GROMACS .gro file of C-alpha atoms in nm:
model
  194
    1MET     CA    1   2.232   1.394  -5.805
    2SER     CA    2   2.354   1.075  -5.659
    3LEU     CA    3   2.163   0.813  -5.469
    4VAL     CA    4   2.362   0.888  -5.150
    5THR     CA    5   2.230   1.245  -5.135
    6LEU     CA    6   1.871   1.130  -5.196
    7LEU     CA    7   1.885   0.848  -4.938
    8PRO     CA    8   1.813   1.069  -4.632
    9PHE     CA    9   1.508   1.220  -4.803
   10ILE     CA   10   1.378   0.876  -4.900
   11VAL     CA   11   1.417   0.752  -4.541
   12LEU     CA   12   1.238   1.063  -4.408
   13ILE     CA   13   0.945   1.022  -4.647
   14GLY     CA   14   0.919   0.650  -4.561
   15ALA     CA   15   0.915   0.724  -4.185
   16MET     CA   16   0.642   0.985  -4.232
   17PHE     CA   17   0.436   0.737  -4.437
   18LEU     CA   18   0.466   0.470  -4.165
   19MET     CA   19   0.372   0.714  -3.889
   20THR     CA   20   0.062   0.838  -4.069
   21ARG     CA   21  -0.039   0.482  -4.155
   22SER     CA   22  -0.020   0.371  -3.788
   23ALA     CA   23  -0.212   0.683  -3.677
   24LYS     CA   24  -0.487   0.607  -3.930
   25LYS     CA   25  -0.509   0.250  -3.802
   26LYS     CA   26  -0.549   0.376  -3.445
   27GLN     CA   27  -0.821   0.621  -3.551
   28GLN     CA   28  -1.008   0.349  -3.739
   29ALA     CA   29  -0.987   0.114  -3.441
   30ALA     CA   30  -1.120   0.387  -3.208
   31ALA     CA   31  -1.406   0.466  -3.449
   32GLN     CA   32  -1.493   0.096  -3.473
   33MET     CA   33  -1.488   0.069  -3.092
   34ARG     CA   34  -1.725   0.366  -3.063
   35ASN     CA   35  -1.958   0.223  -3.327
   36ASP     CA   36  -1.970  -0.113  -3.146
   37MET     CA   37  -2.098   0.048  -2.823
   38GLN     CA   38  -2.423  -0.102  -2.698
   39PRO     CA   39  -2.657   0.017  -2.423
   40GLY     CA   40  -2.534  -0.131  -2.094
   41SER     CA   41  -2.165  -0.113  -2.188
   42GLY     CA   42  -1.921   0.043  -1.942
   43ILE     CA   43  -1.718   0.331  -2.084
   44ARG     CA   44  -1.440   0.571  -1.988
   45THR     CA   45  -1.451   0.921  -2.132
   46ILE     CA   46  -1.141   1.105  -2.248
   47GLY     CA   47  -1.178   1.312  -1.929
   48GLY     CA   48  -1.151   0.999  -1.714
   49MET     CA   49  -1.516   0.961  -1.609
   50TYR     CA   50  -1.660   0.609  -1.589
   51ALA     CA   51  -2.025   0.557  -1.682
   52THR     CA   52  -2.273   0.314  -1.833
   53VAL     CA   53  -2.417   0.366  -2.183
   54LYS     CA   54  -2.794   0.421  -2.191
   55GLU     CA   55  -2.850   0.523  -2.550
   56VAL     CA   56  -2.635   0.545  -2.864
   57ASN     CA   57  -2.719   0.794  -3.140
   58GLU     CA   58  -2.539   0.884  -3.462
   59ASP     CA   59  -2.305   1.145  -3.312
   60THR     CA   60  -2.390   1.138  -2.940
   61VAL     CA   61  -2.405   0.894  -2.651
   62LEU     CA   62  -2.634   0.923  -2.348
   63VAL     CA   63  -2.466   0.778  -2.040
   64ASP     CA   64  -2.573   0.708  -1.682
   65ALA     CA   65  -2.306   0.849  -1.450
   66GLY     CA   66  -2.490   0.767  -1.128
   67PRO     CA   67  -2.838   0.745  -0.978
   68GLY     CA   68  -3.044   1.009  -1.157
   69VAL     CA   69  -2.745   1.156  -1.346
   70ASP     CA   70  -2.773   1.126  -1.724
   71LEU     CA   71  -2.509   1.296  -1.938
   72LEU     CA   72  -2.491   1.349  -2.311
   73PHE     CA   73  -2.147   1.311  -2.472
   74ALA     CA   74  -2.019   1.331  -2.827
   75LYS     CA   75  -1.905   0.992  -2.954
   76ASN     CA   76  -1.554   1.131  -2.998
   77ALA     CA   77  -1.541   1.199  -2.624
   78ILE     CA   78  -1.555   0.826  -2.544
   79GLY     CA   79  -1.201   0.717  -2.470
   80ALA     CA   80  -1.257   0.343  -2.423
   81VAL     CA   81  -1.533   0.084  -2.411
   82LEU     CA   82  -1.456  -0.146  -2.119
   83THR     CA   83  -1.536  -0.512  -2.071
   84ASP     CA   84  -1.787  -0.597  -1.799
   85ASP     CA   85  -1.520  -0.744  -1.571
   86GLU     CA   86  -1.291  -0.444  -1.610
   87TYR     CA   87  -1.576  -0.197  -1.553
   88ASN     CA   88  -1.693  -0.380  -1.238
   89ARG     CA   89  -1.336  -0.401  -1.108
   90ILE     CA   90  -1.274  -0.028  -1.154
   91VAL     CA   91  -1.613   0.119  -1.060
   92HIS     CA   92  -1.746  -0.128  -0.803
   93GLY     CA   93  -1.421  -0.282  -0.679
   94VAL     CA   94  -1.535  -0.634  -0.770
   95GLU     CA   95  -1.259  -0.883  -0.854
   96HIS     CA   96  -1.360  -1.181  -1.069
   97ASP     CA   97  -1.025  -1.274  -1.217
   98LEU     CA   98  -0.863  -1.447  -0.921
   99LYS     CA   99  -0.661  -1.738  -1.057
  100SER     CA  100  -0.678  -1.946  -0.742
  101ASP     CA  101  -0.738  -1.893  -0.374
  102SER     CA  102  -0.403  -2.051  -0.284
  103ASP     CA  103  -0.209  -1.769  -0.451
  104VAL     CA  104  -0.364  -1.505  -0.224
  105VAL     CA  105  -0.139  -1.374   0.053
  106PRO     CA  106  -0.306  -1.421   0.395
  107ASP     CA  107  -0.372  -1.129   0.629
  108ASP     CA  108  -0.187  -1.288   0.919
  109ALA     CA  109   0.105  -1.524   0.951
  110SER     CA  110  -0.079  -1.786   1.157
  111SER     CA  111  -0.186  -1.976   0.848
  112LEU     CA  112   0.176  -2.000   0.738
  113THR     CA  113   0.278  -2.183   1.058
  114GLU     CA  114  -0.013  -2.427   1.075
  115THR     CA  115   0.068  -2.795   1.041
  116ASP     CA  116  -0.130  -3.075   0.886
  117GLY     CA  117  -0.168  -3.256   1.218
  118ASP     CA  118   0.153  -3.460   1.193
  119ALA     CA  119   0.281  -3.609   1.516
  120ASP     CA  120   0.646  -3.513   1.478
  121THR     CA  121   0.620  -3.141   1.406
  122ASP     CA  122   0.943  -3.079   1.596
  123ALA     CA  123   1.135  -3.266   1.329
  124LYS     CA  124   0.982  -3.049   1.056
  125SER     CA  125   1.023  -2.714   1.231
  126VAL     CA  126   1.291  -2.482   1.102
  127ASP     CA  127   1.500  -2.264   1.334
  128LEU     CA  128   1.589  -1.940   1.155
  129GLY     CA  129   1.790  -1.791   1.443
  130LYS     CA  130   2.166  -1.798   1.470
  131LYS     CA  131   2.323  -2.030   1.723
  132ASP     CA  132   2.586  -1.905   1.963
  133THR     CA  133   2.919  -2.084   1.976
  134VAL     CA  134   2.849  -2.193   2.335
  135GLU     CA  135   2.528  -2.367   2.227
  136GLU     CA  136   2.706  -2.543   1.944
  137THR     CA  137   2.970  -2.693   2.173
  138THR     CA  138   2.730  -2.817   2.441
  139ASP     CA  139   2.379  -2.925   2.367
  140ALA     CA  140   2.267  -3.040   2.712
  141GLU     CA  141   2.346  -2.770   2.972
  142PRO     CA  142   2.531  -2.437   2.981
  143THR     CA  143   2.886  -2.436   3.113
  144GLU     CA  144   2.971  -2.325   3.463
  145ALA     CA  145   3.134  -2.009   3.330
  146ALA     CA  146   2.817  -1.912   3.143
  147ALA     CA  147   2.607  -1.981   3.455
  148ALA     CA  148   2.841  -1.766   3.665
  149GLU     CA  149   2.822  -1.483   3.412
  150ALA     CA  150   2.443  -1.500   3.418
  151ASP     CA  151   2.437  -1.486   3.800
  152ASP     CA  152   2.676  -1.186   3.797
  153ALA     CA  153   2.457  -1.005   3.543
  154LYS     CA  154   2.147  -1.065   3.757
  155ALA     CA  155   2.326  -0.932   4.066
  156ASP     CA  156   2.443  -0.621   3.878
  157ASP     CA  157   2.089  -0.558   3.754
  158ALA     CA  158   1.953  -0.589   4.108
  159LYS     CA  159   2.211  -0.341   4.239
  160ALA     CA  160   2.132  -0.094   3.965
  161ASP     CA  161   1.758  -0.121   4.036
  162ASP     CA  162   1.818  -0.061   4.409
  163ALA     CA  163   2.030   0.246   4.330
  164LYS     CA  164   1.764   0.386   4.099
  165THR     CA  165   1.488   0.345   4.358
  166ASP     CA  166   1.706   0.515   4.623
  167ASP     CA  167   1.766   0.809   4.384
  168VAL     CA  168   1.396   0.840   4.310
  169LYS     CA  169   1.309   0.841   4.681
  170ALA     CA  170   1.572   1.106   4.753
  171ASP     CA  171   1.443   1.327   4.469
  172ALA     CA  172   1.086   1.295   4.597
  173ALA     CA  173   1.194   1.397   4.949
  174LYS     CA  174   1.379   1.703   4.815
  175LYS     CA  175   1.073   1.810   4.617
  176ASP     CA  176   0.849   1.778   4.924
  177ASP     CA  177   1.089   1.993   5.127
  178ALA     CA  178   1.102   2.258   4.853
  179LYS     CA  179   0.723   2.275   4.839
  180THR     CA  180   0.689   2.339   5.211
  181ASP     CA  181   0.950   2.618   5.198
  182GLU     CA  182   0.791   2.792   4.901
  183GLU     CA  183   0.432   2.789   5.027
  184PRO     CA  184   0.333   3.137   5.152
  185LYS     CA  185   0.223   3.166   5.509
  186LYS     CA  186  -0.142   3.252   5.559
  187THR     CA  187  -0.207   3.587   5.720
  188ASP     CA  188  -0.508   3.762   5.839
  189GLY     CA  189  -0.672   3.939   5.544
  190ASP     CA  190  -0.774   4.241   5.753
  191SER     CA  191  -0.418   4.357   5.829
  192GLU     CA  192  -0.341   4.449   5.467
  193ALA     CA  193  -0.677   4.613   5.405
  194LYS     CA  194  -0.635   4.855   5.700
   0.00000   0.00000   0.00000
C-alpha cells in the first residue's frame, strides 16, 4: 500500500482525535465551573431558568428560584454560572456596564439642538433643506412673478372653498326635503282598529 492511499485515513483519524480532544476540554471546563459554584452565585440551568444558588452538595445544587421557591437540581443540569453583573442585568434589568453617559442616545431631539449659550447661534445653525432656484437668485425679496403666482393660487383656493361650501349647503337642503317627503303622516289610531 502506498502513502497516497493511506493519507485520507490518516487525515480522518487526526480530525476525530482533534474533535474528541476539544469536546473533552469543554466537558472539563464545564465540570470545573460547576465545582466552583458558591452559595449566592447566579446560575442558568440547561432548561433556561435563572436562579440563585443556596446550597451546593456533591451531586446536587439547591437553588432559590423566587420568594419561597427552592428547587433541587443535579449539578449536570447547571448550564452556566453567571457573574453578578450579568445575573443582575438579565434577572433584575439592572445595567452597571455603561461606558459613559454621553454615549447614551437621548429620548427626545431637544437636547441635540441645544446651544451652549453663544450669541451668534444663527451663524452656527445648519439648514438641511434644499433651496429653490428662485431663492438662490434673489436673497432679499421674491420676484414679481412669484408674488403674482402666489396671489393667483390664493384666489383659486378661495374660489374652490366657496364652491365646496355651496355644494355642502345644497346637499343639506336636498336631504331636508327628502326627510319631509318620507315622513309618514300621522293618522288617528282608532280608524285602523275599527
